[in-house]
Structures are given as structure tokens and as C-alpha cells.
mmCIF file of C-alpha atoms in Angstrom:
data_model
loop_
_atom_site.group_PDB
_atom_site.id
_atom_site.type_symbol
_atom_site.label_atom_id
_atom_site.label_comp_id
_atom_site.label_asym_id
_atom_site.label_seq_id
_atom_site.Cartn_x
_atom_site.Cartn_y
_atom_site.Cartn_z
ATOM 1 C CA UNK A 20 -15.429 -9.146 6.201
ATOM 2 C CA UNK A 21 -17.279 -11.944 4.409
ATOM 3 C CA UNK A 22 -19.078 -9.665 1.961
ATOM 4 C CA UNK A 23 -18.295 -11.532 -1.255
ATOM 5 C CA UNK A 24 -16.320 -11.329 -3.329
ATOM 6 C CA UNK A 25 -14.753 -7.963 -2.763
ATOM 7 C CA UNK A 26 -12.507 -8.106 0.319
ATOM 8 C CA UNK A 27 -9.427 -10.280 -0.172
ATOM 9 C CA UNK A 28 -6.718 -10.644 2.496
ATOM 10 C CA UNK A 29 -3.849 -10.798 -0.005
ATOM 11 C CA UNK A 30 -5.158 -7.695 -1.747
ATOM 12 C CA UNK A 31 -5.115 -6.004 1.669
ATOM 13 C CA UNK A 32 -1.487 -7.012 2.155
ATOM 14 C CA UNK A 33 -0.375 -5.642 -1.200
ATOM 15 C CA UNK A 34 -2.237 -2.399 -0.593
ATOM 16 C CA UNK A 35 -0.383 -2.015 2.694
ATOM 17 C CA UNK A 36 2.959 -2.799 1.036
ATOM 18 C CA UNK A 37 2.243 -0.216 -1.655
ATOM 19 C CA UNK A 38 1.321 2.429 0.927
ATOM 20 C CA UNK A 39 4.506 1.732 2.900
ATOM 21 C CA UNK A 40 6.539 2.289 -0.269
ATOM 22 C CA UNK A 41 5.518 5.967 -0.193
ATOM 23 C CA UNK A 42 7.303 8.531 1.945
ATOM 24 C CA UNK A 43 5.910 8.535 5.463
ATOM 25 C CA UNK A 44 3.420 5.786 4.584
ATOM 26 C CA UNK A 45 1.089 8.378 3.088
ATOM 27 C CA UNK A 46 -0.224 8.568 -0.479
ATOM 28 C CA UNK A 47 -3.214 9.561 -2.585
ATOM 29 C CA UNK A 48 -6.000 6.968 -2.498
ATOM 30 C CA UNK A 49 -6.549 6.949 -6.272
ATOM 31 C CA UNK A 50 -2.830 6.613 -6.889
ATOM 32 C CA UNK A 51 -2.629 3.651 -4.514
ATOM 33 C CA UNK A 52 -5.563 1.829 -6.087
ATOM 34 C CA UNK A 53 -4.264 2.458 -9.592
ATOM 35 C CA UNK A 54 -0.842 1.141 -8.569
ATOM 36 C CA UNK A 55 -2.222 -2.070 -7.088
ATOM 37 C CA UNK A 56 -5.059 -2.747 -9.518
ATOM 38 C CA UNK A 57 -4.312 -1.264 -12.923
ATOM 39 C CA UNK A 58 -6.121 -4.084 -14.696
ATOM 40 C CA UNK A 59 -7.522 -6.276 -11.968
ATOM 41 C CA UNK A 60 -6.287 -8.835 -9.487
ATOM 42 C CA UNK A 61 -6.867 -12.165 -11.241
ATOM 43 C CA UNK A 62 -3.978 -13.914 -9.500
ATOM 44 C CA UNK A 63 -5.506 -13.595 -6.017
ATOM 45 C CA UNK A 64 -8.864 -14.911 -7.248
ATOM 46 C CA UNK A 65 -7.359 -18.184 -8.481
ATOM 47 C CA UNK A 66 -9.154 -21.066 -6.738
ATOM 48 C CA UNK A 67 -7.226 -23.107 -4.217
ATOM 49 C CA UNK A 68 -8.022 -26.458 -5.821
ATOM 50 C CA UNK A 69 -7.525 -26.014 -9.550
ATOM 51 C CA UNK A 70 -5.138 -24.887 -12.256
ATOM 52 C CA UNK A 71 -7.618 -25.220 -15.087
ATOM 53 C CA UNK A 72 -8.421 -22.169 -17.131
ATOM 54 C CA UNK A 73 -12.030 -23.326 -17.424
ATOM 55 C CA UNK A 74 -12.387 -22.999 -13.656
ATOM 56 C CA UNK A 75 -11.447 -19.311 -13.655
ATOM 57 C CA UNK A 76 -14.796 -18.213 -12.232
ATOM 58 C CA UNK A 77 -15.244 -21.027 -9.727
ATOM 59 C CA UNK A 78 -15.124 -18.497 -6.866
ATOM 60 C CA UNK A 79 -18.296 -16.950 -8.258
ATOM 61 C CA UNK A 80 -16.959 -13.444 -8.671
ATOM 62 C CA UNK A 81 -16.883 -10.983 -11.507
ATOM 63 C CA UNK A 82 -15.589 -8.110 -9.371
ATOM 64 C CA UNK A 83 -13.087 -5.803 -11.026
ATOM 65 C CA UNK A 84 -9.614 -5.351 -9.594
ATOM 66 C CA UNK A 85 -10.458 -1.757 -8.720
ATOM 67 C CA UNK A 86 -13.521 -2.801 -6.731
ATOM 68 C CA UNK A 87 -11.507 -5.448 -4.908
ATOM 69 C CA UNK A 88 -8.828 -2.873 -4.109
ATOM 70 C CA UNK A 89 -11.368 -0.298 -2.880
ATOM 71 C CA UNK A 90 -13.220 -2.755 -0.646
ATOM 72 C CA UNK A 91 -9.999 -4.288 0.649
ATOM 73 C CA UNK A 92 -8.684 -0.817 1.460
ATOM 74 C CA UNK A 93 -11.910 -0.130 3.354
ATOM 75 C CA UNK A 94 -11.351 -3.333 5.330
ATOM 76 C CA UNK A 95 -7.819 -2.217 6.223
ATOM 77 C CA UNK A 96 -9.285 1.015 7.547
ATOM 78 C CA UNK A 97 -12.013 -0.816 9.489
ATOM 79 C CA UNK A 98 -9.343 -2.878 11.243
ATOM 80 C CA UNK A 99 -7.264 0.196 12.062
ATOM 81 C CA UNK A 100 -4.298 -0.775 9.876
ATOM 82 C CA UNK A 101 -4.593 2.296 7.655
ATOM 83 C CA UNK A 102 -6.386 5.615 8.054
ATOM 84 C CA UNK A 103 -8.444 7.230 5.305
ATOM 85 C CA UNK A 104 -8.213 11.009 5.313
ATOM 86 C CA UNK A 105 -10.407 12.334 2.506
ATOM 87 C CA UNK A 106 -8.471 11.528 -0.669
ATOM 88 C CA UNK A 107 -5.386 10.195 1.143
ATOM 89 C CA UNK A 108 -4.338 6.922 2.711
ATOM 90 C CA UNK A 109 -2.045 6.877 5.739
ATOM 91 C CA UNK A 110 -0.491 3.797 7.314
ATOM 92 C CA UNK A 111 -1.610 3.713 10.955
ATOM 93 C CA UNK A 112 0.876 3.823 13.814
ATOM 94 C CA UNK A 113 -0.124 0.287 14.814
ATOM 95 C CA UNK A 114 1.147 -0.952 11.463
ATOM 96 C CA UNK A 115 4.252 1.247 11.465
ATOM 97 C CA UNK A 116 5.294 -0.325 14.763
ATOM 98 C CA UNK A 117 5.431 -3.678 12.969
ATOM 99 C CA UNK A 118 6.861 -2.740 9.578
ATOM 100 C CA UNK A 119 8.973 0.035 8.119
ATOM 101 C CA UNK A 120 9.480 -1.328 4.611
ATOM 102 C CA UNK A 121 7.167 -3.106 2.153
ATOM 103 C CA UNK A 122 9.386 -6.189 2.149
ATOM 104 C CA UNK A 123 8.736 -6.730 5.844
ATOM 105 C CA UNK A 124 4.998 -7.227 5.243
ATOM 106 C CA UNK A 125 5.143 -10.976 4.680
ATOM 107 C CA UNK A 126 2.067 -13.179 4.492
ATOM 108 C CA UNK A 127 2.978 -14.651 7.893
ATOM 109 C CA UNK A 128 3.419 -11.326 9.684
ATOM 110 C CA UNK A 129 0.374 -9.790 7.996
ATOM 111 C CA UNK A 130 -1.796 -12.757 8.963
ATOM 112 C CA UNK A 131 -0.666 -12.390 12.558
ATOM 113 C CA UNK A 132 -1.492 -8.689 12.700
ATOM 114 C CA UNK A 133 -4.851 -9.309 11.038
ATOM 115 C CA UNK A 134 -5.738 -11.858 13.712
ATOM 116 C CA UNK A 135 -4.801 -9.422 16.448
ATOM 117 C CA UNK A 136 -6.908 -6.651 14.933
ATOM 118 C CA UNK A 137 -9.860 -8.982 14.339
ATOM 119 C CA UNK A 138 -9.934 -9.948 18.025
ATOM 120 C CA UNK A 139 -9.387 -6.405 19.293
ATOM 121 C CA UNK A 140 -12.097 -5.032 17.003
ATOM 122 C CA UNK A 141 -14.551 -7.702 18.182
ATOM 123 C CA UNK A 142 -13.765 -7.006 21.842
ATOM 124 C CA UNK A 143 -14.356 -3.261 21.457
ATOM 125 C CA UNK A 144 -17.683 -3.554 19.629
ATOM 126 C CA UNK A 145 -20.861 -5.559 19.829
ATOM 127 C CA UNK A 146 -22.989 -7.364 17.290
ATOM 128 C CA UNK A 147 -25.478 -4.507 17.109
ATOM 129 C CA UNK A 148 -22.854 -1.918 16.230
ATOM 130 C CA UNK A 149 -22.673 -0.687 12.643
ATOM 131 C CA UNK A 150 -18.881 -0.721 12.988
ATOM 132 C CA UNK A 151 -18.706 -4.376 14.032
ATOM 133 C CA UNK A 152 -17.565 -5.539 10.600
ATOM 134 C CA UNK A 153 -15.754 -8.605 11.862
ATOM 135 C CA UNK A 154 -18.583 -10.285 13.769
ATOM 136 C CA UNK A 155 -19.674 -12.601 10.982
ATOM 137 C CA UNK A 156 -16.109 -13.824 10.593
ATOM 138 C CA UNK A 157 -15.658 -14.319 14.345
ATOM 139 C CA UNK A 158 -18.948 -16.176 14.705
ATOM 140 C CA UNK A 159 -18.254 -18.360 11.673
ATOM 141 C CA UNK A 160 -14.898 -19.427 13.124
ATOM 142 C CA UNK A 161 -16.662 -20.083 16.452
ATOM 143 C CA UNK A 162 -19.137 -22.415 14.739
ATOM 144 C CA UNK A 163 -16.357 -24.311 13.008
ATOM 145 C CA UNK A 164 -14.391 -24.624 16.265
ATOM 146 C CA UNK A 165 -17.319 -25.961 18.313
ATOM 147 C CA UNK A 166 -18.848 -28.317 15.727
ATOM 148 C CA UNK A 167 -18.306 -32.046 16.416
ATOM 149 C CA UNK A 168 -16.350 -34.463 14.227
ATOM 150 C CA UNK A 169 -13.565 -32.079 13.206
ATOM 151 C CA UNK A 170 -12.032 -34.590 10.785
ATOM 152 C CA UNK A 171 -15.052 -34.267 8.497
ATOM 153 C CA UNK A 172 -14.684 -31.362 6.037
ATOM 154 C CA UNK A 173 -17.256 -28.593 5.907
ATOM 155 C CA UNK A 174 -19.082 -27.621 2.721
ATOM 156 C CA UNK A 175 -21.903 -25.099 2.727
ATOM 157 C CA UNK A 176 -25.013 -26.821 1.342
ATOM 158 C CA UNK A 177 -23.745 -29.525 -0.972
ATOM 159 C CA UNK A 178 -20.722 -31.763 -1.373
ATOM 160 C CA UNK A 179 -19.389 -34.826 0.410
ATOM 161 C CA UNK A 180 -18.681 -33.109 3.744
ATOM 162 C CA UNK A 181 -20.814 -31.684 6.496
ATOM 163 C CA UNK A 182 -23.141 -28.791 5.773
ATOM 164 C CA UNK A 183 -22.061 -25.499 7.310
ATOM 165 C CA UNK A 184 -25.557 -24.092 6.923
ATOM 166 C CA UNK A 185 -26.888 -26.879 9.166
ATOM 167 C CA UNK A 186 -24.109 -26.421 11.734
ATOM 168 C CA UNK A 187 -25.015 -22.753 12.222
ATOM 169 C CA UNK A 188 -28.575 -23.625 13.217
ATOM 170 C CA UNK A 189 -27.411 -25.207 16.469
ATOM 171 C CA UNK A 190 -26.211 -21.863 17.848
ATOM 172 C CA UNK A 191 -27.960 -19.230 15.749
ATOM 173 C CA UNK A 192 -31.377 -20.764 15.120
ATOM 174 C CA UNK A 193 -33.440 -21.506 12.020
ATOM 175 C CA UNK A 194 -33.590 -17.981 10.586
ATOM 176 C CA UNK A 195 -30.965 -17.625 7.885
ATOM 177 C CA UNK A 196 -30.696 -13.884 8.523
ATOM 178 C CA UNK A 197 -29.296 -14.683 11.996
ATOM 179 C CA UNK A 198 -26.477 -16.848 10.664
ATOM 180 C CA UNK A 199 -22.937 -15.479 10.327
ATOM 181 C CA UNK A 200 -22.673 -17.079 6.852
ATOM 182 C CA UNK A 201 -25.995 -16.814 5.041
ATOM 183 C CA UNK A 202 -25.201 -18.088 1.543
ATOM 184 C CA UNK A 203 -22.669 -19.979 -0.541
ATOM 185 C CA UNK A 204 -20.989 -16.804 -1.783
ATOM 186 C CA UNK A 205 -20.205 -15.715 1.772
ATOM 187 C CA UNK A 206 -19.004 -19.234 2.507
ATOM 188 C CA UNK A 207 -16.533 -18.995 -0.366
ATOM 189 C CA UNK A 208 -15.176 -15.832 1.214
ATOM 190 C CA UNK A 209 -14.928 -17.682 4.517
ATOM 191 C CA UNK A 210 -12.966 -20.415 2.716
ATOM 192 C CA UNK A 211 -10.394 -17.758 1.829
ATOM 193 C CA UNK A 212 -10.313 -15.995 5.190
ATOM 194 C CA UNK A 213 -10.171 -18.942 7.609
ATOM 195 C CA UNK A 214 -7.042 -20.579 6.095
ATOM 196 C CA UNK A 215 -5.332 -17.213 5.581
ATOM 197 C CA UNK A 216 -5.778 -16.379 9.254
ATOM 198 C CA UNK A 217 -4.551 -19.818 10.299
ATOM 199 C CA UNK A 218 -7.876 -21.184 11.585
ATOM 200 C CA UNK A 219 -8.532 -23.916 9.018
ATOM 201 C CA UNK A 220 -7.000 -26.147 6.369
ATOM 202 C CA UNK A 221 -8.566 -26.075 2.898
ATOM 203 C CA UNK A 222 -9.510 -29.404 1.376
ATOM 204 C CA UNK A 223 -10.750 -27.811 -1.839
ATOM 205 C CA UNK A 224 -11.648 -24.246 -2.732
ATOM 206 C CA UNK A 225 -15.072 -24.897 -1.209
ATOM 207 C CA UNK A 226 -14.417 -27.118 1.790
ATOM 208 C CA UNK A 227 -12.472 -26.803 5.050
ATOM 209 C CA UNK A 228 -11.457 -28.664 8.169
ATOM 210 C CA UNK A 229 -10.899 -26.763 11.400
ATOM 211 C CA UNK A 230 -7.232 -26.450 12.396
ATOM 212 C CA UNK A 231 -5.863 -23.461 14.294
ATOM 213 C CA UNK A 232 -2.414 -24.968 14.805
ATOM 214 C CA UNK A 233 -0.639 -22.492 12.509
ATOM 215 C CA UNK A 234 -2.219 -19.489 14.256
ATOM 216 C CA UNK A 235 -1.415 -20.869 17.705
ATOM 217 C CA UNK A 236 2.131 -21.764 16.716
ATOM 218 C CA UNK A 237 2.835 -18.187 15.687
ATOM 219 C CA UNK A 238 0.869 -16.412 18.410
ATOM 220 C CA UNK A 239 2.355 -18.540 21.208
ATOM 221 C CA UNK A 240 5.914 -18.026 19.976
ATOM 222 C CA UNK A 241 6.861 -16.290 23.237
ATOM 223 C CA UNK A 242 5.554 -19.110 25.443
ATOM 224 C CA UNK A 243 8.593 -20.712 27.136
ATOM 225 C CA UNK A 244 9.503 -24.229 26.078
ATOM 226 C CA UNK A 245 8.935 -26.959 28.634
ATOM 227 C CA UNK A 246 6.327 -29.007 30.451
ATOM 228 C CA UNK A 247 3.116 -27.410 31.668
ATOM 229 C CA UNK A 248 -0.354 -28.410 32.717
ATOM 230 C CA UNK A 249 -2.661 -28.989 29.778
ATOM 231 C CA UNK A 250 -5.248 -26.706 31.360
ATOM 232 C CA UNK A 251 -2.677 -23.900 31.575
ATOM 233 C CA UNK A 252 -1.808 -24.306 27.897
ATOM 234 C CA UNK A 253 -5.474 -24.245 26.883
ATOM 235 C CA UNK A 254 -5.965 -21.070 28.933
ATOM 236 C CA UNK A 255 -3.045 -19.445 27.122
ATOM 237 C CA UNK A 256 -4.622 -20.498 23.819
ATOM 238 C CA UNK A 257 -7.888 -18.813 24.806
ATOM 239 C CA UNK A 258 -6.033 -15.513 25.291
ATOM 240 C CA UNK A 259 -4.703 -15.650 21.731
ATOM 241 C CA UNK A 260 -7.669 -17.441 20.134
ATOM 242 C CA UNK A 261 -10.885 -16.205 21.810
ATOM 243 C CA UNK A 262 -13.096 -18.693 19.925
ATOM 244 C CA UNK A 263 -11.332 -21.588 21.677
ATOM 245 C CA UNK A 264 -12.157 -23.195 25.013
ATOM 246 C CA UNK A 265 -12.770 -20.574 27.695
ATOM 247 C CA UNK A 266 -12.308 -17.708 25.244
ATOM 248 C CA UNK A 267 -14.439 -14.594 25.056
ATOM 249 C CA UNK A 268 -16.151 -15.667 21.817
ATOM 250 C CA UNK A 269 -16.356 -19.436 22.279
ATOM 251 C CA UNK A 270 -19.549 -21.373 21.573
ATOM 252 C CA UNK A 271 -18.209 -24.541 23.202
ATOM 253 C CA UNK A 272 -20.238 -25.609 26.256
ATOM 254 C CA UNK A 273 -19.634 -29.346 26.810
ATOM 255 C CA UNK A 274 -21.629 -31.648 29.090
ATOM 256 C CA UNK A 275 -18.294 -32.860 30.454
ATOM 257 C CA UNK A 276 -16.239 -29.853 31.547
ATOM 258 C CA UNK A 277 -13.033 -31.827 30.938
ATOM 259 C CA UNK A 278 -13.743 -32.443 27.257
ATOM 260 C CA UNK A 279 -11.888 -30.142 24.900
ATOM 261 C CA UNK A 280 -13.685 -28.616 21.954
ATOM 262 C CA UNK A 281 -13.355 -30.333 18.565
ATOM 263 C CA UNK A 282 -11.343 -27.398 17.235
ATOM 264 C CA UNK A 283 -8.907 -27.437 20.161
ATOM 265 C CA UNK A 284 -8.542 -31.213 20.003
ATOM 266 C CA UNK A 285 -7.811 -31.027 16.282
ATOM 267 C CA UNK A 286 -5.327 -28.177 16.734
ATOM 268 C CA UNK A 287 -3.463 -29.997 19.523
ATOM 269 C CA UNK A 288 -3.185 -33.129 17.414
ATOM 270 C CA UNK A 289 -1.896 -31.105 14.475
ATOM 271 C CA UNK A 290 0.684 -29.387 16.687
ATOM 272 C CA UNK A 291 1.710 -32.820 17.949
ATOM 273 C CA UNK A 292 1.966 -34.194 14.413
ATOM 274 C CA UNK A 293 4.158 -31.234 13.445
ATOM 275 C CA UNK A 294 6.570 -31.931 16.307
ATOM 276 C CA UNK A 295 5.679 -28.762 18.212
ATOM 277 C CA UNK A 296 4.317 -30.397 21.354
ATOM 278 C CA UNK A 297 4.047 -33.809 22.989
ATOM 279 C CA UNK A 298 0.910 -35.150 24.677
ATOM 280 C CA UNK A 299 2.098 -37.779 27.182
ATOM 281 C CA UNK A 300 -0.346 -40.083 29.004
ATOM 282 C CA UNK A 301 -2.131 -38.468 31.927
ATOM 283 C CA UNK A 302 -0.158 -38.554 35.175
ATOM 284 C CA UNK A 303 -3.313 -38.894 37.286
ATOM 285 C CA UNK A 304 -7.073 -39.167 36.953
ATOM 286 C CA UNK A 305 -7.615 -35.671 38.326
ATOM 287 C CA UNK A 306 -7.130 -32.356 36.559
ATOM 288 C CA UNK A 307 -7.171 -33.982 33.138
ATOM 289 C CA UNK A 308 -8.589 -32.900 29.807
ATOM 290 C CA UNK A 309 -10.087 -35.117 27.111
ATOM 291 C CA UNK A 310 -8.724 -34.788 23.581
ATOM 292 C CA UNK A 311 -11.148 -36.285 21.074
ATOM 293 C CA UNK A 312 -11.627 -36.060 17.322
ATOM 294 C CA UNK A 313 -14.995 -37.812 17.347
ATOM 295 C CA UNK A 314 -13.530 -41.183 16.367
ATOM 296 C CA UNK A 315 -14.696 -44.077 18.594
ATOM 297 C CA UNK A 316 -11.923 -45.325 20.858
ATOM 298 C CA UNK A 317 -9.553 -42.503 19.948
ATOM 299 C CA UNK A 318 -10.180 -40.150 22.890
ATOM 300 C CA UNK A 319 -7.203 -39.541 25.177
ATOM 301 C CA UNK A 320 -6.848 -37.985 28.612
ATOM 302 C CA UNK A 321 -3.950 -35.588 29.174
ATOM 303 C CA UNK A 322 -2.858 -33.735 32.282
ATOM 304 C CA UNK A 323 0.364 -32.179 31.000
ATOM 305 C CA UNK A 324 2.066 -31.435 27.717
ATOM 306 C CA UNK A 325 5.561 -30.654 26.543
ATOM 307 C CA UNK A 326 5.795 -27.479 24.444
ATOM 308 C CA UNK A 327 8.765 -27.370 22.047
ATOM 309 C CA UNK A 328 7.710 -25.458 18.925
ATOM 310 C CA UNK A 329 9.804 -25.586 15.785
ATOM 311 C CA UNK A 330 9.135 -22.240 14.081
ATOM 312 C CA UNK A 331 10.892 -21.298 10.838
ATOM 313 C CA UNK A 332 12.695 -17.963 11.009
ATOM 314 C CA UNK A 333 10.455 -16.426 8.321
ATOM 315 C CA UNK A 334 7.395 -17.085 10.502
ATOM 316 C CA UNK A 335 8.751 -15.587 13.730
ATOM 317 C CA UNK A 336 8.179 -11.910 12.891
#
């Protein structure tokens, strides 16, 4: 999924919308690609941090729109959202259960389905499988979630933030070939994917801070409002976000079992800042969790939280 610069999540969404516009969600592959990318996809390659024409190639890509469309279509097939049958494309039943018309495929709903398919694909495969195309993405998000000092932005090798290449060494060793993100081009792809999936906030087109609050807000939409134990809420988060504390793909193994991961701490604080939950002082010294952003004196112990998400209607589907 991080093979730069060909697979773009927004290109995937528009391909799906175009396929749904055909009768029965079935169309010729060449027709679909020509419809979506007659002369390229420059608008989706625009960097996140600039409007200057001179920065047009800041993402480091010269890929044609057709190549982007072909690779993005392949990614849709790998995630089970469409099926490729020789020269035809067919929208998979999993997608048809969510959408019947192109207009229903919003960025919010598409991001949510992508997350679900990323986790299900990772759970059904292993890192040695040739079909495990999402492992680099999953492992990269895991690194970001477990790395300390979440308020410091990540760059890859250079810049004013932390180095993502150095962070990977802690869990994946010194050999670059073992890292989920091996070079700056793949990191640029990660800088597109992580915010799109709701796992990070972009600072520039080349730097990120971990923040899964938007993903959790949408994926926990069915969680009843009210007070609950903090540990129960974190467990529910792990079901929806397997790279978080206690999740299937987490890298977080603290010395203090009560300390929340940097990514979870950051996400909880962002949900609190957005008015979606309240973190009251701990009611006792037992069964508490430590929320910390790596700032001296800022750690807080919580035993319960009040969940009261404010979700715009357009983000509920």
C-alpha cells in the first residue's frame, strides 16, 4: 500500500464511484480507467502544505494518471472492495452492502470501509504472505502509535521533527530492508495514507503527529453514551484499532502496565479537546490508567471517562 507514488486513496474512491455508476456495478476495466484518468490525476497529487505552482512535484512523483488509476484499482481489488474478472471490474458485495449510488461514497464512509478492510486483510494473512499487501502500512502505524513524545512531529530523515527511520529501528532492527517504511518516497505515501485513514494529523506534506481520534470517533459511533471504566473504553478501542493498546498489531509494551501508549494518550486528549469525551480525575488509586504526552508534570491518572461524541451527520454513515 505504500509503494510510491502510485496508489492514492482518493483515486481509489473515485474509481469505486465510477464503477458504481455503471449498471450492476460492473464495467470494462479500460473504460473505467479512461473515465477516471483521461489526462492524469494532478488534483489528488497536490501537496498538503502548499498552493505554489513551483511545488507541483514536491511529492516526488511523475506517475501518469493512468498508472495511478491502474495501481489504485489493483489496491481496491487487494482489499476486496472490487473484483477483477479478466477485462472487467465488478464492485464486490462487501461494497454494495454499504453503497448503492456513487454519491454515497463519501470520503468519510470510504475511509471507514478502508480501515475495516485493512484490519481484516491483516488478520487473515501474515507478513510472509505474498498477498499481505497491507503489512507495511499496519506496521508503520504501529510504530507511530508506540513511539514516545507524540506531540513531536515525525519526519523521515530530515526536518525539525523526529526521524521516522530511527523510530523503526527500535522494533524492526538496524536492517533497512526489515523496516515497514524503507525510504523517503514510501514515507511520503504514508503521509497521505495515515491522515486519510484517520490515524494522524499532517503538519506539512512531509510530517505527521499521531492522532487516531477521527478514526475512533467514527468507528465507535455505536458505543452508548455515558460513563464507563477507562480500561473498558481502551479495550473497545483495541477492537476497532488493532495497533492500539492491547490490540492484535500493537507494538506497545510498557514497563508500567497502567501507562497508556503515546498514540492512545494523544487520541484521548484530542477526543477530549473536541468535546467528545471527558476525563475526570481518578476515583481511586486502583484500576487506573496513566494518560501522558511525554511532557513533564502533565501525566494524569484516570479510572473512568464520560463518552458523549458529537458526530456530524455526514460522518455517521
